[in-house]
């Protein structure tokens, strides 16, 4: 008896652990690749750098990870930021223009860029906080305008980048591991520590869980939201800079296209509920990795990049269904019924 | 009170549209003409149809992000069916419309039965339709077809040098249909009811679930119809068409005075919103000093203005 | 009583006494999860009577209604309408067979017209699917004429006052020829004149032979309007009585059961305590606090360890007063001072930092964080008082959670359980723990016992007493007047958004409060 009770308890806590979903997804992708082509996992060292699919997953996933980190916080407050793709384009365009056309060093250009995109994020937050506009709509405005702004910055051109320091952001290696990954790791750690070692995390979760009650508990929700949207904007801009660095060019039209969707995907699949409240930064990182692994696996399986959104869509809706109370109930009912019948 | 609440945003839209048109008429020679007005309708036919569908969705307090992708999918599907598979044009159109309806209804069912946020489900729909378009063909397919030529040749003269093409006419007819649907049909009034307060509507015994699924099915139909109009306009199908169209449609609806919180607004406003969009685009075409990038910025600025005004109005009411 | 001696004019009801019951409810039972919400509830409604359904929060009134109208399906029991078994599956089905319901919060569509709100869902259409507005208009008009009301059919509903909206809801129910009308707390948000008008309409409908089930918290209204009343307690049927035969005392006895007697015996002790508190230092001083539409200029002095009640009917400005002192709404006039510190107005976070806290009446919307743990729900106010950069250490959090779970006997599987898994009473205790953990100087309790069972209620009352002994100053609001009588050392009586009187010590009795409210014309 007690043993049975114990096992249901552990089962429950396992199912309740939100990290289980991205991990299960990753396990599936890995299993699929083990069966179809184990060479997927081969990692080689060339010129002291690591090469291979696994490395690609991480290095190409770096940008989505950045977006997802910012998006996680925004979603945790009960919002969403649809403008991150457009802000990426602005970030890339700004940094590239500063360095290439205005001749600033990267050490000047990068901070200025981040301040500007952070301000754009702050503007999103201000619309939500002071304008009391639904986040989807508030950030929609920048989503619409952003690409136009990026085009204006670069004069509708693709800006080619030659500055070696700039390119190092996207192509450099430290200890054989891409620089962008180091950068993401550092940012993740800084965020995790500053959120969990202060009370910011708890307060953000409280705001997302019940904003009205948070006011009665003396939490300054507006201030938290402004910070969170600004951080999200800054991280999106940085992702845009990394993107430009990795392809040696800032393309205001294409960069960050539909990336807001990837970011939301990574967050949701990482176990943070879209309704806000509890959030998991690490889950979002896992979600981003899963997304990239899925894309690369499909690519290796001969599915063209253009068709890749189809399975992505199926996974997104599937994950949402799994998080849906009613769907879970239906499944339990079906399994119960099956159990009874047998 | 009643008048101010319902019509105020509409007055604002009319004001913006009229002043834009007036300023442009004084600034650019040849702008103030029936020809330009007729072209406004022709150029915005597919955006207009999409925006009308979006109006219904937003009135029900939902949102549909998939429309752009469904348009792209429909164009390539129709082009493939007509050009590569040799299916008669009306049949191809019928297939496209049916697929649009089924696709929309499917998303609606997920939203209704599993209580999922509409923006997330339709986001999935966006990905899905986008990918499926590329499954059919990854490159543009031109349409050479007698029926198409005949439809394209059809032009209704409405004044000296001013013609309404088939697309524009379809848009106008569809607009009238939507006005009637929203004002006089049960479905239309139920849409307002659901957008006004879903729980109340349920307690009043209205078929809320069916209405919501119907809304997305209807919008699926609109997207497919817009896709068909796009093939008429461009004479080809391309899975890349329609990218970002959902934003334009939402913008047009909001500029037309329909509240994003659901339940208030209508098709007439959306028509004005779409025309505002088209006027700005035409101004950019007339004036070489403006870069195309300005279109988006101008639309965003208008969007911002209208959303803030709506907020202020709503707050004044409280 | 507010409106005494009026209940004698009852001719119609005597006439209908012998008729077979219009609605017969027998043996309803309903379970939600492990909670038995209803067990074996029965009552009969006659044609042409107003039948009150009474009971404390959680007694099972609304569950009973929802079982009748098809929102819930009872596990056992039957409902008969005119001798025929019915089992509607939705409110719409119930409506179609003649059972109309009007809820407290008007469940209509604010964005549509009066006409549409009356007929939508039942309109006829022509062959093209066009709604026959002319027919709809006629039907709406005739429904409104049954109420002897003239409302502009083309007005948007949101532009009408709540009372009018309620009448529109009534018209909607009448439009289908309802034989049974269920009015669920219809008077909660109405002013006196509006209540009068509603009562006029109710009498009118009763005289037309409609059976009305009336649910309200206002006992005066119960005595004034009802022919008979059925009392429920803890999901069980207690008694059905004729309104004329019943005293208010008996009714309270029915509603509260044994708890009522316990409460009675404690009433006398308070005089000495009240005198003691009145001699202490002033903790909070409110001068001329007011805001348009909320409350006019309130003055209030609160001493250390004193419990001051705000009494008055719903809408008298009690809750508004509390919200202004706490600063969750912004006052336009007046000041709030703590000992020697002026409190910044309209900023709840500042109030909390200064030590003024409000336990809101709306536990669900303004209280709990449903997905956070019991521990987190307890420490959150302390945390925001200390600021985000100064986190409450985990050991301290655990200690606080442990302390309050034990001290307040909170029933939970542990400090790490989600608060939403707890019962209403235990959630309320967690919320009180939240405020106590944040070390308030002044604690405002708005309906601290709403919706919780009688046992937990007694515990909370005891807690208030011991906190007062420890020197905490409290302001208390409760629609259960007897509760204020037991807990408060002083009571300010409010009416029409003004303070109209004050009672102290043993002078605080229900009848004294009611007299103050009624006499102030």
JSON list of C-alpha atoms in Angstrom, two decimals, chain C residues 258-328:
[
{"chain": "C", "resi": 258, "resn": "UNK", "atom": "CA", "xyz": [-25.67, 26.36, 17.45]},
{"chain": "C", "resi": 259, "resn": "UNK", "atom": "CA", "xyz": [-23.11, 29.03, 16.63]},
{"chain": "C", "resi": 260, "resn": "UNK", "atom": "CA", "xyz": [-25.79, 31.64, 17.12]},
{"chain": "C", "resi": 261, "resn": "UNK", "atom": "CA", "xyz": [-26.23, 30.84, 20.80]},
{"chain": "C", "resi": 262, "resn": "UNK", "atom": "CA", "xyz": [-22.48, 30.93, 21.43]},
{"chain": "C", "resi": 263, "resn": "UNK", "atom": "CA", "xyz": [-22.28, 34.29, 19.78]},
{"chain": "C", "resi": 264, "resn": "UNK", "atom": "CA", "xyz": [-25.13, 35.68, 21.87]},
{"chain": "C", "resi": 265, "resn": "UNK", "atom": "CA", "xyz": [-23.51, 34.83, 25.17]},
{"chain": "C", "resi": 266, "resn": "UNK", "atom": "CA", "xyz": [-20.35, 36.78, 24.38]},
{"chain": "C", "resi": 267, "resn": "UNK", "atom": "CA", "xyz": [-21.99, 40.10, 23.61]},
{"chain": "C", "resi": 268, "resn": "UNK", "atom": "CA", "xyz": [-21.76, 41.72, 27.07]},
{"chain": "C", "resi": 269, "resn": "UNK", "atom": "CA", "xyz": [-18.02, 41.51, 27.78]},
{"chain": "C", "resi": 270, "resn": "UNK", "atom": "CA", "xyz": [-16.93, 44.30, 25.54]},
{"chain": "C", "resi": 271, "resn": "UNK", "atom": "CA", "xyz": [-17.63, 47.38, 27.65]},
{"chain": "C", "resi": 272, "resn": "UNK", "atom": "CA", "xyz": [-14.58, 47.21, 29.85]},
{"chain": "C", "resi": 273, "resn": "UNK", "atom": "CA", "xyz": [-12.28, 46.51, 26.93]},
{"chain": "C", "resi": 274, "resn": "UNK", "atom": "CA", "xyz": [-13.74, 49.38, 24.96]},
{"chain": "C", "resi": 275, "resn": "UNK", "atom": "CA", "xyz": [-13.10, 51.78, 27.83]},
{"chain": "C", "resi": 276, "resn": "UNK", "atom": "CA", "xyz": [-9.52, 50.55, 28.13]},
{"chain": "C", "resi": 277, "resn": "UNK", "atom": "CA", "xyz": [-8.83, 51.04, 24.44]},
{"chain": "C", "resi": 278, "resn": "UNK", "atom": "CA", "xyz": [-10.36, 54.50, 24.42]},
{"chain": "C", "resi": 279, "resn": "UNK", "atom": "CA", "xyz": [-7.69, 55.62, 26.88]},
{"chain": "C", "resi": 280, "resn": "UNK", "atom": "CA", "xyz": [-4.74, 54.54, 24.74]},
{"chain": "C", "resi": 281, "resn": "UNK", "atom": "CA", "xyz": [-2.59, 56.54, 22.32]},
{"chain": "C", "resi": 282, "resn": "UNK", "atom": "CA", "xyz": [-3.89, 57.39, 18.87]},
{"chain": "C", "resi": 283, "resn": "UNK", "atom": "CA", "xyz": [-2.37, 55.11, 16.24]},
{"chain": "C", "resi": 284, "resn": "UNK", "atom": "CA", "xyz": [-4.11, 56.36, 13.10]},
{"chain": "C", "resi": 285, "resn": "UNK", "atom": "CA", "xyz": [-5.76, 59.66, 12.41]},
{"chain": "C", "resi": 286, "resn": "UNK", "atom": "CA", "xyz": [-7.90, 60.20, 9.33]},
{"chain": "C", "resi": 287, "resn": "UNK", "atom": "CA", "xyz": [-9.07, 63.75, 8.60]},
{"chain": "C", "resi": 288, "resn": "UNK", "atom": "CA", "xyz": [-11.59, 64.76, 5.96]},
{"chain": "C", "resi": 289, "resn": "UNK", "atom": "CA", "xyz": [-10.80, 61.83, 3.70]},
{"chain": "C", "resi": 290, "resn": "UNK", "atom": "CA", "xyz": [-13.04, 61.68, 0.65]},
{"chain": "C", "resi": 291, "resn": "UNK", "atom": "CA", "xyz": [-13.36, 61.18, -3.08]},
{"chain": "C", "resi": 292, "resn": "UNK", "atom": "CA", "xyz": [-16.31, 61.91, -5.35]},
{"chain": "C", "resi": 293, "resn": "UNK", "atom": "CA", "xyz": [-18.58, 58.93, -5.86]},
{"chain": "C", "resi": 294, "resn": "UNK", "atom": "CA", "xyz": [-16.90, 57.01, -3.04]},
{"chain": "C", "resi": 295, "resn": "UNK", "atom": "CA", "xyz": [-17.30, 58.75, 0.30]},
{"chain": "C", "resi": 296, "resn": "UNK", "atom": "CA", "xyz": [-17.64, 62.26, 1.71]},
{"chain": "C", "resi": 297, "resn": "UNK", "atom": "CA", "xyz": [-15.13, 63.56, 4.18]},
{"chain": "C", "resi": 298, "resn": "UNK", "atom": "CA", "xyz": [-14.51, 60.88, 6.84]},
{"chain": "C", "resi": 299, "resn": "UNK", "atom": "CA", "xyz": [-12.88, 61.61, 10.19]},
{"chain": "C", "resi": 300, "resn": "UNK", "atom": "CA", "xyz": [-11.59, 58.67, 12.17]},
{"chain": "C", "resi": 301, "resn": "UNK", "atom": "CA", "xyz": [-9.28, 58.17, 15.13]},
{"chain": "C", "resi": 302, "resn": "UNK", "atom": "CA", "xyz": [-8.01, 54.72, 15.80]},
{"chain": "C", "resi": 303, "resn": "UNK", "atom": "CA", "xyz": [-6.20, 53.95, 19.06]},
{"chain": "C", "resi": 304, "resn": "UNK", "atom": "CA", "xyz": [-3.67, 51.27, 19.82]},
{"chain": "C", "resi": 305, "resn": "UNK", "atom": "CA", "xyz": [-5.33, 47.89, 20.09]},
{"chain": "C", "resi": 306, "resn": "UNK", "atom": "CA", "xyz": [-8.68, 49.31, 19.18]},
{"chain": "C", "resi": 307, "resn": "UNK", "atom": "CA", "xyz": [-11.07, 47.59, 16.78]},
{"chain": "C", "resi": 308, "resn": "UNK", "atom": "CA", "xyz": [-13.33, 50.04, 15.01]},
{"chain": "C", "resi": 309, "resn": "UNK", "atom": "CA", "xyz": [-16.17, 48.75, 12.87]},
{"chain": "C", "resi": 310, "resn": "UNK", "atom": "CA", "xyz": [-17.61, 50.45, 9.84]},
{"chain": "C", "resi": 311, "resn": "UNK", "atom": "CA", "xyz": [-21.30, 49.56, 9.71]},
{"chain": "C", "resi": 312, "resn": "UNK", "atom": "CA", "xyz": [-23.89, 50.32, 7.10]},
{"chain": "C", "resi": 313, "resn": "UNK", "atom": "CA", "xyz": [-25.65, 48.74, 4.22]},
{"chain": "C", "resi": 314, "resn": "UNK", "atom": "CA", "xyz": [-23.84, 47.65, 1.12]},
{"chain": "C", "resi": 315, "resn": "UNK", "atom": "CA", "xyz": [-23.12, 50.79, -0.87]},
{"chain": "C", "resi": 316, "resn": "UNK", "atom": "CA", "xyz": [-23.02, 53.01, 2.20]},
{"chain": "C", "resi": 317, "resn": "UNK", "atom": "CA", "xyz": [-19.34, 53.67, 1.58]},
{"chain": "C", "resi": 318, "resn": "UNK", "atom": "CA", "xyz": [-17.79, 51.14, 4.00]},
{"chain": "C", "resi": 319, "resn": "UNK", "atom": "CA", "xyz": [-15.50, 49.43, 1.53]},
{"chain": "C", "resi": 320, "resn": "UNK", "atom": "CA", "xyz": [-14.75, 52.69, -0.25]},
{"chain": "C", "resi": 321, "resn": "UNK", "atom": "CA", "xyz": [-13.61, 54.19, 3.03]},
{"chain": "C", "resi": 322, "resn": "UNK", "atom": "CA", "xyz": [-11.26, 51.27, 3.63]},
{"chain": "C", "resi": 323, "resn": "UNK", "atom": "CA", "xyz": [-9.85, 51.50, 0.12]},
{"chain": "C", "resi": 324, "resn": "UNK", "atom": "CA", "xyz": [-9.15, 55.21, 0.50]},
{"chain": "C", "resi": 325, "resn": "UNK", "atom": "CA", "xyz": [-7.37, 54.79, 3.82]},
{"chain": "C", "resi": 326, "resn": "UNK", "atom": "CA", "xyz": [-5.22, 52.03, 2.33]},
{"chain": "C", "resi": 327, "resn": "UNK", "atom": "CA", "xyz": [-4.65, 54.09, -0.80]},
{"chain": "C", "resi": 328, "resn": "UNK", "atom": "CA", "xyz": [-5.67, 51.54, -3.39]}
]
